[in-house]
XYZ file of N, CA and C in Angstrom:
876
model
N 11.801 0.703 26.326
C 10.998 1.882 26.635
C 11.758 2.824 27.573
N 12.421 2.242 28.564
C 13.192 3.059 29.506
C 14.329 3.775 28.788
N 15.006 3.064 27.900
C 16.109 3.664 27.157
C 15.601 4.781 26.248
N 14.482 4.539 25.589
C 13.903 5.544 24.708
C 13.567 6.820 25.489
N 12.930 6.659 26.630
C 12.536 7.826 27.430
C 13.754 8.556 27.989
N 14.784 7.793 28.312
C 16.011 8.402 28.810
C 16.680 9.246 27.714
N 16.713 8.709 26.505
C 17.358 9.408 25.383
C 16.562 10.628 24.930
N 15.251 10.607 25.123
C 14.417 11.721 24.665
C 14.061 12.689 25.793
N 14.526 12.429 26.995
C 14.190 13.259 28.156
C 14.604 14.718 27.971
N 15.768 14.924 27.369
C 16.274 16.291 27.195
C 15.461 17.097 26.185
N 14.679 16.408 25.360
C 13.870 17.086 24.349
C 12.554 17.616 24.912
N 12.207 17.162 26.101
C 10.928 17.539 26.684
C 9.828 16.597 26.230
N 8.620 16.830 26.715
C 7.495 15.974 26.351
C 7.114 16.194 24.894
N 7.030 15.103 24.164
C 6.716 15.202 22.743
C 5.616 14.248 22.332
N 5.503 14.060 21.035
C 4.504 13.148 20.462
C 5.240 11.981 19.828
N 4.869 10.775 20.233
C 5.537 9.558 19.757
C 4.664 8.909 18.688
N 5.239 8.718 17.515
C 4.521 8.110 16.390
C 5.088 6.720 16.133
N 4.238 5.700 16.226
C 4.689 4.314 16.079
C 4.083 3.667 14.842
N 4.933 3.043 14.044
C 4.491 2.280 12.881
C 5.366 1.035 12.789
N 5.229 0.166 13.789
C 6.102 -0.999 13.903
C 5.405 -2.041 14.773
N 5.294 -3.256 14.263
C 4.567 -4.301 14.987
C 5.290 -4.791 16.241
N 6.557 -4.453 16.402
C 7.327 -4.989 17.532
C 7.005 -4.301 18.860
N 6.401 -3.107 18.813
C 6.105 -2.391 20.052
C 4.845 -2.962 20.706
N 4.871 -3.038 22.027
C 3.758 -3.633 22.762
C 3.034 -2.584 23.593
N 1.905 -3.014 24.180
C 1.141 -2.148 25.080
C 2.005 -1.707 26.255
N 2.888 -2.576 26.749
C 3.768 -2.253 27.885
C 4.696 -1.101 27.515
N 5.290 -1.171 26.314
C 6.176 -0.106 25.833
C 5.410 1.210 25.732
N 4.238 1.143 25.116
C 3.429 2.347 24.886
C 2.991 2.992 26.207
N 2.600 2.164 27.162
C 2.133 2.687 28.456
C 3.266 3.370 29.205
N 4.456 2.782 29.170
C 5.605 3.389 29.842
C 5.968 4.718 29.184
N 6.018 4.728 27.858
C 6.389 5.953 27.136
C 5.367 7.065 27.346
N 4.103 6.702 27.548
C 3.056 7.715 27.718
C 3.214 8.505 29.018
N 3.982 7.969 29.976
C 4.230 8.686 31.231
C 5.172 9.874 31.018
N 5.973 9.795 29.960
C 7.002 10.810 29.719
C 6.701 11.698 28.509
N 5.677 11.325 27.732
C 5.374 12.087 26.523
C 3.883 12.430 26.436
N 3.583 13.440 25.614
C 2.213 13.978 25.538
C 1.231 13.001 24.916
N 1.604 12.456 23.781
C 0.676 11.592 23.045
C 1.408 10.416 22.426
N 0.704 9.292 22.331
C 1.185 8.128 21.599
C 0.239 7.922 20.420
N 0.797 7.976 19.209
C 0.003 7.813 17.984
C 0.459 6.535 17.287
N -0.497 5.684 16.932
C -0.152 4.372 16.389
C -0.864 4.114 15.067
N -0.118 3.587 14.103
C -0.723 3.021 12.899
C -0.950 1.536 13.192
N -2.195 1.113 13.153
C -2.517 -0.276 13.493
C -3.374 -0.898 12.396
N -2.735 -1.640 11.495
C -3.501 -2.333 10.461
C -3.544 -3.836 10.701
N -2.811 -4.309 11.704
C -2.791 -5.739 12.000
C -3.969 -6.126 12.894
N -4.284 -5.259 13.870
C -5.465 -5.403 14.728
C -5.453 -6.681 15.573
N -4.287 -7.143 15.971
C -4.210 -8.365 16.769
C -3.657 -8.123 18.170
N -3.084 -6.924 18.417
C -2.420 -6.660 19.694
C -3.146 -5.582 20.484
N -2.993 -5.650 21.826
C -3.507 -4.589 22.683
C -2.603 -3.362 22.590
N -3.192 -2.184 22.771
C -2.434 -0.936 22.701
C -2.791 -0.022 23.872
N -1.939 0.979 24.061
C -2.192 2.020 25.054
C -1.823 3.332 24.376
N -2.795 3.873 23.623
C -2.491 5.006 22.749
C -3.538 6.109 22.866
N -3.146 7.295 22.416
C -4.063 8.437 22.375
C -4.777 8.523 21.033
N -4.093 8.080 19.973
C -4.686 8.059 18.642
C -4.304 6.754 17.961
N -5.278 6.127 17.312
C -4.998 4.944 16.506
C -5.510 5.212 15.089
N -4.626 5.012 14.123
C -4.952 5.270 12.717
C -5.038 3.934 11.981
N -6.143 3.733 11.301
C -6.331 2.507 10.528
C -7.042 2.868 9.233
N -6.397 2.585 8.090
C -7.004 2.945 6.806
C -7.322 1.718 5.953
N -7.501 0.576 6.612
C -7.870 -0.633 5.882
C -9.263 -0.461 5.285
N -9.424 -0.677 3.968
C -10.736 -0.493 3.339
C -11.836 -1.359 3.939
N -11.471 -2.438 4.636
C -12.506 -3.323 5.186
C -13.342 -2.623 6.259
N -12.861 -1.474 6.754
C -13.607 -0.725 7.761
C -14.544 0.323 7.157
N -14.843 0.172 5.878
C -15.787 1.089 5.244
C -16.745 0.281 4.369
N -18.060 0.530 4.436
C -18.713 1.588 5.210
C -18.955 1.232 6.672
N -18.909 -0.056 7.011
C -19.130 -0.464 8.397
C -17.788 -0.677 9.081
N -17.583 -0.018 10.210
C -16.319 -0.144 10.944
C -16.290 -1.481 11.674
N -15.253 -2.276 11.383
C -15.116 -3.599 11.998
C -13.963 -3.652 13.002
N -13.355 -2.506 13.223
C -12.203 -2.457 14.118
C -12.613 -2.814 15.547
N -11.773 -3.566 16.249
C -12.039 -3.956 17.637
C -11.511 -2.877 18.582
N -12.400 -1.973 19.024
C -11.988 -0.846 19.862
C -11.468 -1.284 21.225
N -11.859 -2.462 21.663
C -11.422 -2.947 22.975
C -9.938 -3.280 23.026
N -9.294 -3.318 21.859
C -7.857 -3.588 21.833
C -7.058 -2.438 22.443
N -7.625 -1.239 22.460
C -6.914 -0.107 23.070
C -7.353 0.061 24.517
N -6.390 0.129 25.428
C -6.679 0.123 26.857
C -6.605 1.503 27.495
N -6.380 2.542 26.726
C -6.309 3.888 27.289
C -7.616 4.625 27.042
N -8.178 5.185 28.092
C -9.433 5.917 27.973
C -9.221 7.205 27.170
N -10.242 7.568 26.427
C -10.182 8.807 25.663
C -9.454 8.705 24.352
N -9.079 7.497 23.951
C -8.375 7.324 22.673
C -9.285 7.726 21.526
N -8.715 8.384 20.520
C -9.439 8.769 19.322
C -9.024 7.837 18.181
N -10.007 7.399 17.406
C -9.747 6.455 16.325
C -9.988 7.129 14.983
N -8.955 7.202 14.159
C -9.073 7.743 12.809
C -9.125 6.563 11.847
N -10.357 6.136 11.555
C -10.548 4.902 10.802
C -11.323 5.198 9.526
N -10.604 5.172 8.405
C -11.206 5.444 7.105
C -10.122 5.260 6.041
N -10.458 4.697 4.875
C -9.445 4.548 3.819
C -8.794 5.869 3.418
N -9.497 6.982 3.631
C -8.929 8.267 3.231
C -7.886 8.802 4.214
N -7.564 8.019 5.246
C -6.429 8.344 6.108
C -5.165 7.623 5.649
N -5.187 7.022 4.464
C -3.983 6.365 3.944
C -2.874 7.404 3.776
N -1.647 6.951 3.847
C -0.507 7.878 3.845
C 0.308 7.813 2.555
N -0.380 7.617 1.436
C 0.295 7.709 0.141
C 0.831 9.124 0.002
N 2.095 9.253 -0.359
C 2.762 10.552 -0.378
C 2.343 11.446 -1.519
N 2.763 12.703 -1.415
C 2.451 13.699 -2.444
C 3.097 13.298 -3.758
N 2.311 13.373 -4.823
C 2.815 12.987 -6.134
C 2.764 14.171 -7.089
N 3.590 14.107 -8.112
C 3.582 15.153 -9.134
C 2.623 14.734 -10.246
N 1.390 15.211 -10.182
C 0.385 14.815 -11.156
C 0.646 15.410 -12.529
N 1.486 16.430 -12.600
C 1.754 17.097 -13.880
C 2.917 16.458 -14.634
N 3.513 15.457 -14.018
C 4.650 14.803 -14.660
C 4.223 14.154 -15.981
N 4.914 14.476 -17.054
C 4.575 13.940 -18.363
C 5.212 12.566 -18.546
N 4.418 11.644 -19.065
C 4.912 10.303 -19.300
C 5.255 10.131 -20.777
N 6.360 9.463 -21.037
C 6.738 9.191 -22.416
C 5.806 8.142 -23.012
N 5.492 8.317 -24.283
C 4.648 7.343 -24.950
C 5.387 6.023 -25.067
N 4.679 4.944 -24.796
C 5.282 3.628 -24.805
C 4.456 2.726 -25.710
N 5.108 2.053 -26.633
C 4.406 1.163 -27.546
C 4.013 -0.141 -26.874
N 4.588 -0.396 -25.719
C 4.334 -1.647 -25.023
C 3.223 -1.516 -23.991
N 2.525 -2.605 -23.762
C 1.580 -2.736 -22.668
C 2.411 -3.112 -21.441
N 2.486 -2.224 -20.458
C 3.400 -2.413 -19.329
C 2.698 -3.097 -18.154
N 3.256 -4.229 -17.731
C 2.735 -4.960 -16.574
C 3.804 -4.941 -15.487
N 3.469 -4.397 -14.330
C 4.425 -4.280 -13.227
C 4.098 -5.288 -12.127
N 5.144 -5.992 -11.689
C 5.015 -6.967 -10.605
C 5.732 -6.440 -9.360
N 5.067 -6.506 -8.234
C 5.735 -6.187 -6.950
C 5.031 -6.957 -5.845
N 5.707 -7.965 -5.290
C 5.071 -8.813 -4.271
C 5.608 -8.540 -2.866
N 6.248 -7.391 -2.679
C 6.714 -7.018 -1.348
C 8.224 -7.014 -1.231
N 8.701 -6.368 -0.180
C 10.132 -6.162 -0.006
C 10.944 -7.402 0.297
N 10.302 -8.430 0.886
C 11.081 -9.604 1.277
C 10.517 -10.919 0.782
N 9.686 -10.866 -0.250
C 9.013 -12.084 -0.728
C 9.902 -12.919 -1.648
N 9.471 -14.138 -1.867
C 10.216 -15.085 -2.699
C 9.928 -14.815 -4.172
N 10.946 -14.427 -4.930
C 10.770 -14.091 -6.343
C 10.531 -15.312 -7.223
N 10.609 -16.501 -6.653
C 10.240 -17.702 -7.390
C 8.810 -17.604 -7.904
N 7.953 -16.945 -7.107
C 6.539 -16.799 -7.469
C 6.413 -16.022 -8.775
N 7.124 -14.908 -8.859
C 7.081 -14.082 -10.077
C 7.790 -14.791 -11.226
N 8.910 -15.428 -10.930
C 9.675 -16.134 -11.954
C 8.815 -17.193 -12.644
N 8.139 -18.033 -11.865
C 7.300 -19.102 -12.437
C 6.179 -18.526 -13.292
N 5.632 -17.403 -12.849
C 4.561 -16.754 -13.601
C 5.086 -16.175 -14.915
N 6.253 -15.551 -14.859
C 6.849 -14.970 -16.069
C 7.190 -16.042 -17.103
N 7.673 -17.175 -16.664
C 8.001 -18.271 -17.582
C 6.759 -18.693 -18.357
N 5.642 -18.827 -17.652
C 4.376 -19.190 -18.313
C 3.956 -18.105 -19.316
N 4.060 -16.846 -18.903
C 3.636 -15.739 -19.759
C 4.500 -15.632 -21.013
N 5.799 -15.786 -20.843
C 6.722 -15.656 -21.979
C 6.472 -16.742 -23.030
N 6.035 -17.918 -22.585
C 5.739 -19.010 -23.515
C 4.452 -18.758 -24.292
N 3.510 -18.027 -23.674
C 2.190 -17.817 -24.287
C 2.072 -16.474 -25.015
N 3.094 -15.665 -24.941
C 2.999 -14.265 -25.360
C 2.717 -14.073 -26.846
N 3.297 -14.905 -27.672
C 3.131 -14.744 -29.108
C 3.714 -13.425 -29.585
N 2.957 -12.681 -30.382
C 3.450 -11.400 -30.906
C 2.891 -10.189 -30.150
N 2.363 -10.418 -28.965
C 1.839 -9.313 -28.161
C 2.965 -8.384 -27.721
N 2.720 -7.082 -27.797
C 3.726 -6.099 -27.370
C 3.539 -5.798 -25.878
N 4.088 -6.675 -25.062
C 3.975 -6.536 -23.608
C 5.370 -6.444 -23.004
N 5.531 -5.539 -22.071
C 6.785 -5.433 -21.323
C 6.500 -5.735 -19.861
N 7.361 -6.550 -19.243
C 7.197 -6.940 -17.850
C 8.232 -6.213 -16.986
N 7.770 -5.487 -16.004
C 8.663 -4.790 -15.069
C 8.527 -5.458 -13.710
N 9.629 -5.982 -13.190
C 9.620 -6.651 -11.893
C 10.360 -5.775 -10.888
N 9.656 -5.344 -9.861
C 10.284 -4.568 -8.787
C 10.676 -5.539 -7.689
N 11.966 -5.629 -7.457
C 12.512 -6.583 -6.481
C 12.856 -5.836 -5.198
N 12.285 -6.275 -4.106
C 12.522 -5.626 -2.819
C 13.919 -5.891 -2.290
N 14.373 -5.084 -1.319
C 15.742 -5.204 -0.796
C 16.021 -6.524 -0.083
N 15.006 -7.177 0.451
C 15.199 -8.442 1.176
C 14.627 -9.633 0.407
N 14.396 -9.452 -0.876
C 13.770 -10.496 -1.691
C 14.656 -11.731 -1.816
N 14.026 -12.879 -1.871
C 14.734 -14.150 -2.050
C 14.677 -14.560 -3.515
N 15.699 -15.286 -3.948
C 15.781 -15.819 -5.316
C 15.697 -14.742 -6.395
N 16.261 -13.586 -6.123
C 16.223 -12.497 -7.100
C 17.120 -12.767 -8.314
N 18.123 -13.638 -8.145
C 19.018 -13.947 -9.264
C 18.270 -14.554 -10.446
N 17.188 -15.274 -10.161
C 16.391 -15.861 -11.235
C 15.777 -14.776 -12.111
N 15.350 -13.702 -11.477
C 14.772 -12.586 -12.222
C 15.858 -11.907 -13.048
N 17.050 -11.749 -12.460
C 18.162 -11.108 -13.171
C 18.522 -11.891 -14.435
N 18.455 -13.209 -14.348
C 18.787 -14.045 -15.510
C 17.738 -13.906 -16.618
N 16.490 -13.744 -16.224
C 15.441 -13.527 -17.228
C 15.656 -12.209 -17.964
N 16.106 -11.195 -17.221
C 16.375 -9.886 -17.816
C 17.466 -9.996 -18.877
N 18.494 -10.801 -18.595
C 19.590 -11.000 -19.543
C 19.118 -11.721 -20.809
N 18.144 -12.588 -20.647
C 17.686 -13.432 -21.756
C 16.601 -12.762 -22.594
N 15.728 -11.975 -21.947
C 14.584 -11.374 -22.653
C 14.628 -9.855 -22.522
N 14.593 -9.164 -23.652
C 14.645 -7.700 -23.585
C 13.304 -7.070 -23.205
N 12.255 -7.875 -23.086
C 10.953 -7.344 -22.664
C 10.738 -7.531 -21.151
N 11.763 -8.033 -20.479
C 11.702 -8.151 -19.015
C 12.683 -7.155 -18.419
N 12.178 -6.322 -17.540
C 13.002 -5.293 -16.894
C 12.928 -5.497 -15.382
N 14.045 -5.317 -14.714
C 14.076 -5.489 -13.265
C 14.512 -4.189 -12.591
N 13.787 -3.817 -11.562
C 14.125 -2.643 -10.755
C 14.440 -3.154 -9.357
N 15.637 -2.870 -8.889
C 16.114 -3.484 -7.648
C 16.303 -2.458 -6.528
N 15.733 -2.750 -5.350
C 16.021 -1.967 -4.143
C 15.383 -0.602 -4.061
N 14.238 -0.397 -4.704
C 13.573 0.910 -4.641
C 12.853 1.101 -3.311
N 12.840 2.336 -2.807
C 12.051 2.635 -1.606
C 10.698 3.235 -1.982
N 10.579 3.735 -3.216
C 9.329 4.322 -3.678
C 9.021 3.790 -5.072
N 7.905 3.074 -5.186
C 7.580 2.433 -6.462
C 6.489 3.180 -7.226
N 6.095 4.341 -6.728
C 4.962 5.069 -7.302
C 5.137 5.403 -8.781
N 6.330 5.838 -9.169
C 6.532 6.246 -10.563
C 6.353 5.070 -11.515
N 6.704 3.862 -11.063
C 6.531 2.674 -11.907
C 5.068 2.258 -11.964
N 4.368 2.382 -10.845
C 2.936 2.072 -10.834
C 2.194 3.013 -11.783
N 2.550 4.285 -11.721
C 1.867 5.302 -12.513
C 2.000 5.036 -14.012
N 3.118 4.468 -14.437
C 3.373 4.219 -15.860
C 2.837 2.873 -16.326
N 2.235 2.113 -15.424
C 1.783 0.764 -15.756
C 0.364 0.752 -16.304
N 0.103 -0.211 -17.178
C -1.276 -0.464 -17.602
C -1.932 -1.467 -16.647
N -1.098 -2.358 -16.067
C -1.616 -3.374 -15.149
C -0.606 -3.590 -14.035
N -1.103 -3.623 -12.787
C -0.244 -3.895 -11.630
C -0.631 -5.242 -11.051
N 0.390 -6.040 -10.722
C 0.165 -7.346 -10.112
C 1.056 -7.437 -8.887
N 0.452 -7.564 -7.716
C 1.312 -7.620 -6.538
C 0.573 -7.620 -5.218
N 1.325 -7.397 -4.164
C 0.824 -7.513 -2.800
C -0.198 -6.428 -2.479
N -1.170 -6.813 -1.658
C -2.255 -5.900 -1.289
C -1.876 -5.089 -0.053
N -0.702 -4.446 -0.111
C -0.254 -3.567 0.968
C -0.568 -2.127 0.607
N 0.406 -1.245 0.806
C 0.227 0.169 0.472
C -0.098 0.364 -1.002
N 0.309 -0.599 -1.825
C 0.074 -0.484 -3.270
C -1.407 -0.397 -3.621
N -2.300 -0.862 -2.745
C -3.723 -0.767 -3.081
C -4.160 0.698 -3.162
N -3.489 1.556 -2.397
C -3.831 2.977 -2.428
C -3.111 3.702 -3.571
N -1.868 3.312 -3.836
C -1.130 3.933 -4.940
C -1.771 3.599 -6.281
N -2.187 2.352 -6.454
C -2.845 1.961 -7.700
C -4.227 2.615 -7.811
N -4.923 2.763 -6.672
C -6.229 3.450 -6.681
C -6.052 4.933 -6.994
N -4.984 5.524 -6.460
C -4.691 6.938 -6.700
C -4.491 7.213 -8.186
N -3.732 6.338 -8.848
C -3.430 6.527 -10.270
C -4.399 5.770 -11.191
N -5.406 5.122 -10.569
C -6.421 4.372 -11.315
C -5.787 3.327 -12.250
N -4.871 2.556 -11.687
C -4.215 1.486 -12.438
C -4.917 0.166 -12.128
N -5.530 -0.491 -13.108
C -6.162 -1.789 -12.879
C -5.160 -2.779 -12.284
N -5.635 -3.622 -11.368
C -4.688 -4.445 -10.602
C -5.216 -5.838 -10.302
N -4.257 -6.737 -10.111
C -4.505 -8.034 -9.489
C -3.787 -7.977 -8.152
N -4.536 -7.977 -7.062
C -3.961 -7.826 -5.725
C -3.929 -9.167 -5.006
N -2.843 -9.395 -4.258
C -2.632 -10.687 -3.605
C -2.363 -10.475 -2.115
N -3.013 -11.267 -1.301
C -2.756 -11.231 0.137
C -1.455 -11.990 0.406
N -0.358 -11.246 0.544
C 0.958 -11.846 0.752
C 1.313 -11.959 2.235
N 0.573 -11.251 3.111
C 0.870 -11.258 4.547
C -0.422 -11.016 5.315
N -0.380 -11.310 6.627
C -1.575 -11.202 7.455
C -2.112 -9.775 7.527
N -1.208 -8.786 7.514
C -1.657 -7.393 7.610
C -2.264 -6.878 6.301
N -2.329 -7.741 5.288
C -2.970 -7.376 4.022
C -4.356 -8.011 3.903
N -4.884 -8.419 5.039
C -6.197 -9.052 5.067
C -7.295 -7.996 4.954
N -8.048 -8.062 3.899
C -9.194 -7.164 3.712
C -10.270 -7.976 3.007
N -11.235 -7.337 2.385
C -12.221 -8.114 1.635
C -12.505 -7.428 0.303
N -12.923 -8.230 -0.659
C -13.063 -7.750 -2.016
C -14.138 -6.675 -2.139
N -15.191 -6.751 -1.319
C -16.271 -5.760 -1.405
C -15.778 -4.383 -0.973
N -14.902 -4.360 0.023
C -14.312 -3.090 0.459
C -13.351 -2.560 -0.592
N -12.577 -3.448 -1.207
C -11.641 -3.027 -2.252
C -12.377 -2.475 -3.470
N -13.543 -3.031 -3.763
C -14.326 -2.526 -4.895
C -14.681 -1.053 -4.703
N -14.848 -0.641 -3.462
C -15.250 0.741 -3.186
C -14.133 1.737 -3.506
N -12.882 1.248 -3.578
C -11.793 2.146 -3.975
C -11.297 1.832 -5.394
N -12.010 0.912 -6.086
C -11.715 0.686 -7.501
C -10.941 -0.563 -7.833
N -10.890 -1.558 -6.916
C -10.168 -2.802 -7.194
C -11.145 -3.979 -7.211
N -10.964 -4.865 -8.191
C -11.947 -5.920 -8.394
C -11.363 -7.333 -8.390
N -10.065 -7.464 -8.270
C -9.457 -8.801 -8.197
C -8.529 -8.849 -6.991
N -8.883 -9.703 -6.038
C -8.113 -9.851 -4.790
C -7.996 -11.344 -4.501
N -6.765 -11.856 -4.484
C -6.534 -13.292 -4.388
C -5.775 -13.677 -3.131
N -6.059 -14.869 -2.644
C -5.202 -15.465 -1.618
C -3.915 -15.928 -2.287
N -2.864 -16.019 -1.494
C -1.572 -16.443 -2.044
C -1.667 -17.832 -2.672
N -2.440 -18.725 -2.067
C -2.564 -20.097 -2.589
C -3.118 -20.096 -4.012
N -4.036 -19.160 -4.305
C -4.574 -19.054 -5.669
C -3.545 -18.456 -6.625
N -2.810 -17.471 -6.129
C -1.822 -16.783 -6.971
C -0.681 -17.717 -7.372
N -0.423 -18.728 -6.572
C 0.663 -19.668 -6.864
C 0.352 -20.572 -8.061
N -0.888 -20.592 -8.478
C -1.256 -21.372 -9.668
C -0.878 -20.559 -10.903
N 0.386 -20.625 -11.275
C 0.930 -19.773 -12.338
C 0.276 -20.026 -13.692
N -0.184 -21.228 -13.936
C -0.845 -21.539 -15.206
C -2.129 -20.726 -15.358
N -2.980 -20.762 -14.340
C -4.261 -20.050 -14.414
C -4.082 -18.536 -14.309
N -3.130 -18.094 -13.487
C -2.911 -16.657 -13.335
C -2.354 -16.066 -14.632
N -1.494 -16.806 -15.316
C -0.970 -16.317 -16.603
C -2.098 -16.170 -17.616
N -3.047 -17.106 -17.607
C -4.203 -17.015 -18.499
C -5.064 -15.799 -18.149
N -5.224 -15.560 -16.848
C -6.005 -14.404 -16.391
C -5.358 -13.096 -16.850
N -4.043 -12.998 -16.707
C -3.326 -11.773 -17.100
C -3.500 -11.488 -18.591
N -3.343 -12.510 -19.422
C -3.483 -12.318 -20.864
C -4.932 -12.017 -21.251
N -5.875 -12.553 -20.491
C -7.282 -12.260 -20.731
C -7.586 -10.796 -20.405
N -7.004 -10.298 -19.324
C -7.201 -8.897 -18.952
C -6.556 -7.960 -19.965
N -5.404 -8.353 -20.481
C -4.744 -7.537 -21.511
C -5.599 -7.488 -22.768
N -6.193 -8.610 -23.140
C -7.028 -8.686 -24.334
C -8.289 -7.838 -24.186
N -8.859 -7.827 -22.974
C -10.100 -7.080 -22.709
C -9.830 -5.841 -21.866
N -8.670 -5.223 -22.087
C -8.227 -4.128 -21.209
C -9.166 -2.927 -21.223
N -9.733 -2.614 -22.357
C -10.619 -1.441 -22.445
C -11.825 -1.600 -21.526
N -12.300 -2.838 -21.355
C -13.426 -3.111 -20.459
C -12.971 -3.102 -18.997
N -11.803 -3.683 -18.759
C -11.294 -3.788 -17.383
C -10.938 -2.409 -16.827
N -10.387 -1.560 -17.662
C -9.899 -0.251 -17.215
C -11.017 0.671 -16.734
N -12.181 0.583 -17.347
C -13.263 1.515 -16.980
C -13.880 1.198 -15.621
N -13.617 0.018 -15.082
C -14.220 -0.366 -13.807
C -13.846 0.564 -12.664
N -12.588 1.047 -12.655
C -12.153 1.871 -11.517
C -12.143 3.363 -11.820
N -12.867 3.775 -12.862
C -12.883 5.200 -13.232
C -13.574 6.057 -12.182
N -14.689 5.572 -11.646
C -15.455 6.360 -10.677
C -15.751 5.525 -9.431
N -14.719 5.309 -8.587
C -14.931 4.508 -7.374
C -15.798 5.239 -6.355
N -16.417 4.467 -5.473
C -17.251 5.049 -4.412
C -16.422 5.933 -3.491
N -15.206 5.468 -3.150
C -14.292 6.262 -2.321
C -13.141 6.709 -3.206
N -13.005 7.993 -3.384
C -11.930 8.512 -4.211
C -10.657 8.639 -3.369
N -9.634 7.889 -3.749
C -8.359 7.937 -3.030
C -7.522 9.088 -3.576
N -7.044 9.929 -2.675
C -6.176 11.037 -3.076
C -4.886 10.970 -2.265
N -4.072 12.016 -2.351
C -2.796 12.019 -1.645
C -2.816 12.970 -0.444
N -4.015 13.177 0.131
C -4.143 14.123 1.247
C -4.365 13.444 2.594
N -4.200 12.122 2.645
C -4.441 11.402 3.892
C -3.568 11.872 5.039
N -2.278 12.090 4.755
C -1.357 12.554 5.805
C -1.778 13.925 6.325
N -2.233 14.779 5.425
C -2.694 16.117 5.831
C -3.931 16.011 6.717
N -4.833 15.088 6.394
C -6.026 14.903 7.217
C -5.644 14.486 8.638
N -4.677 13.592 8.733
C -4.228 13.132 10.050
C -3.656 14.298 10.851
N -2.783 15.059 10.210
C -2.143 16.203 10.882
C -3.190 17.247 11.281
N -4.118 17.538 10.385
C -5.147 18.530 10.683
C -5.992 18.127 11.882
N -6.340 16.858 11.947
C -7.188 16.412 13.052
C -6.430 16.411 14.379
N -5.221 15.847 14.359
C -4.476 15.687 15.608
C -3.907 17.007 16.116
N -3.358 17.803 15.206
C -2.632 19.006 15.647
C -3.445 20.294 15.548
N -4.373 20.342 14.588
C -5.172 21.557 14.439
C -6.581 21.381 14.979
N -6.871 20.163 15.465
C -8.166 19.861 16.079
C -9.331 20.100 15.121
N -9.076 19.844 13.835
C -10.152 19.974 12.852
C -11.002 18.713 12.900
N -12.281 18.866 13.193
C -13.138 17.699 13.333
C -13.951 17.417 12.075
N -14.126 18.426 11.231
C -14.871 18.230 9.992
C -13.879 18.051 8.850
N -13.296 16.864 8.778
C -12.236 16.619 7.802
C -12.803 16.301 6.422
N -13.857 15.511 6.375
C -14.437 15.129 5.093
C -15.681 15.966 4.822
N -15.798 16.482 3.620
C -16.975 17.271 3.253
C -18.227 16.401 3.276
N -19.274 16.933 3.901
C -20.585 16.279 3.953
C -20.510 14.896 4.598
N -19.603 14.694 5.518
C -19.521 13.435 6.241
C -19.894 13.680 7.698
N -20.700 12.804 8.252
C -21.089 12.945 9.649
C -20.018 12.339 10.540
N -19.864 12.901 11.713
C -18.939 12.360 12.699
C -19.764 11.614 13.744
N -19.473 10.361 13.904
C -20.239 9.524 14.823
C -19.505 9.435 16.156
N -20.171 9.830 17.237
C -19.575 9.785 18.560
C -20.088 8.545 19.288
N -19.194 7.776 19.830
C -19.555 6.600 20.593
C -18.718 6.562 21.861
N -19.328 6.954 22.989
C -18.635 7.035 24.275
C -17.420 7.943 24.123
N -16.230 7.405 24.392
C -15.028 8.260 24.311
C -14.297 8.040 22.993
N -14.996 7.452 22.043
C -14.344 7.156 20.759
C -14.841 8.127 19.702
N -14.021 8.390 18.741
C -14.448 9.227 17.623
C -14.053 8.547 16.343
N -15.065 8.247 15.531
C -14.811 7.557 14.269
C -15.233 8.472 13.146
N -14.355 8.679 12.184
C -14.696 9.515 11.035
C -14.956 8.638 9.836
């Protein structure tokens, strides 16, 4: 914290934006002496903070906010808590997609996860596939383990495609008929493009609940222990492909419509002091907290 403040001293008092679990309340409190505001993205909800703004877009906080406000130790902190504060980036909705004869299933279990999980699942699927026109796209993160197994499958099967080291997976999600992967930021990208999904809790910060996910259009949310049962999950995937017309309509009209304006809402509230961010939504005041 001292080094950071020393390096930024010549810039004058600014706004510090934190999106990293390694920073502590001690760091934040020290930095707040030298800067105007501390803004934090907090989806883990396990650590104390000393911030001016805390942003949390976990669907589990809608419609009832379950966030523990006592975790923040600075008076006057404002809380921007709503799924519509998600930071899915601006997308080109006019982009034309090429027609594909295949039913595209995209796998992405996170940037550093063990690809053995996907490999075992693909082996089961490839054995049961028959004459179905399905293409499997595996997005392998930069820190993924056992990625060579996926590469070997690509060499052996022309219906398996691997995408390695991407920083933005949105274009692949958009072209998919079915997404299977971690319940991180992808829950908003898949909701944005209305892509039916099987979501898996791969890490603690992906802890939410199925009833909240239903409100943004997702209906299958699994613990990792369940997802590891490759035999049953492969059967589920093929069942969803067979009944896709029924599965797809479930997320057509979600209770909460996810768009790509979350970042703008954050900026408008913090910098332009716009308090009426959502149309026809009431702002609830509770002591020194503000929840939208």
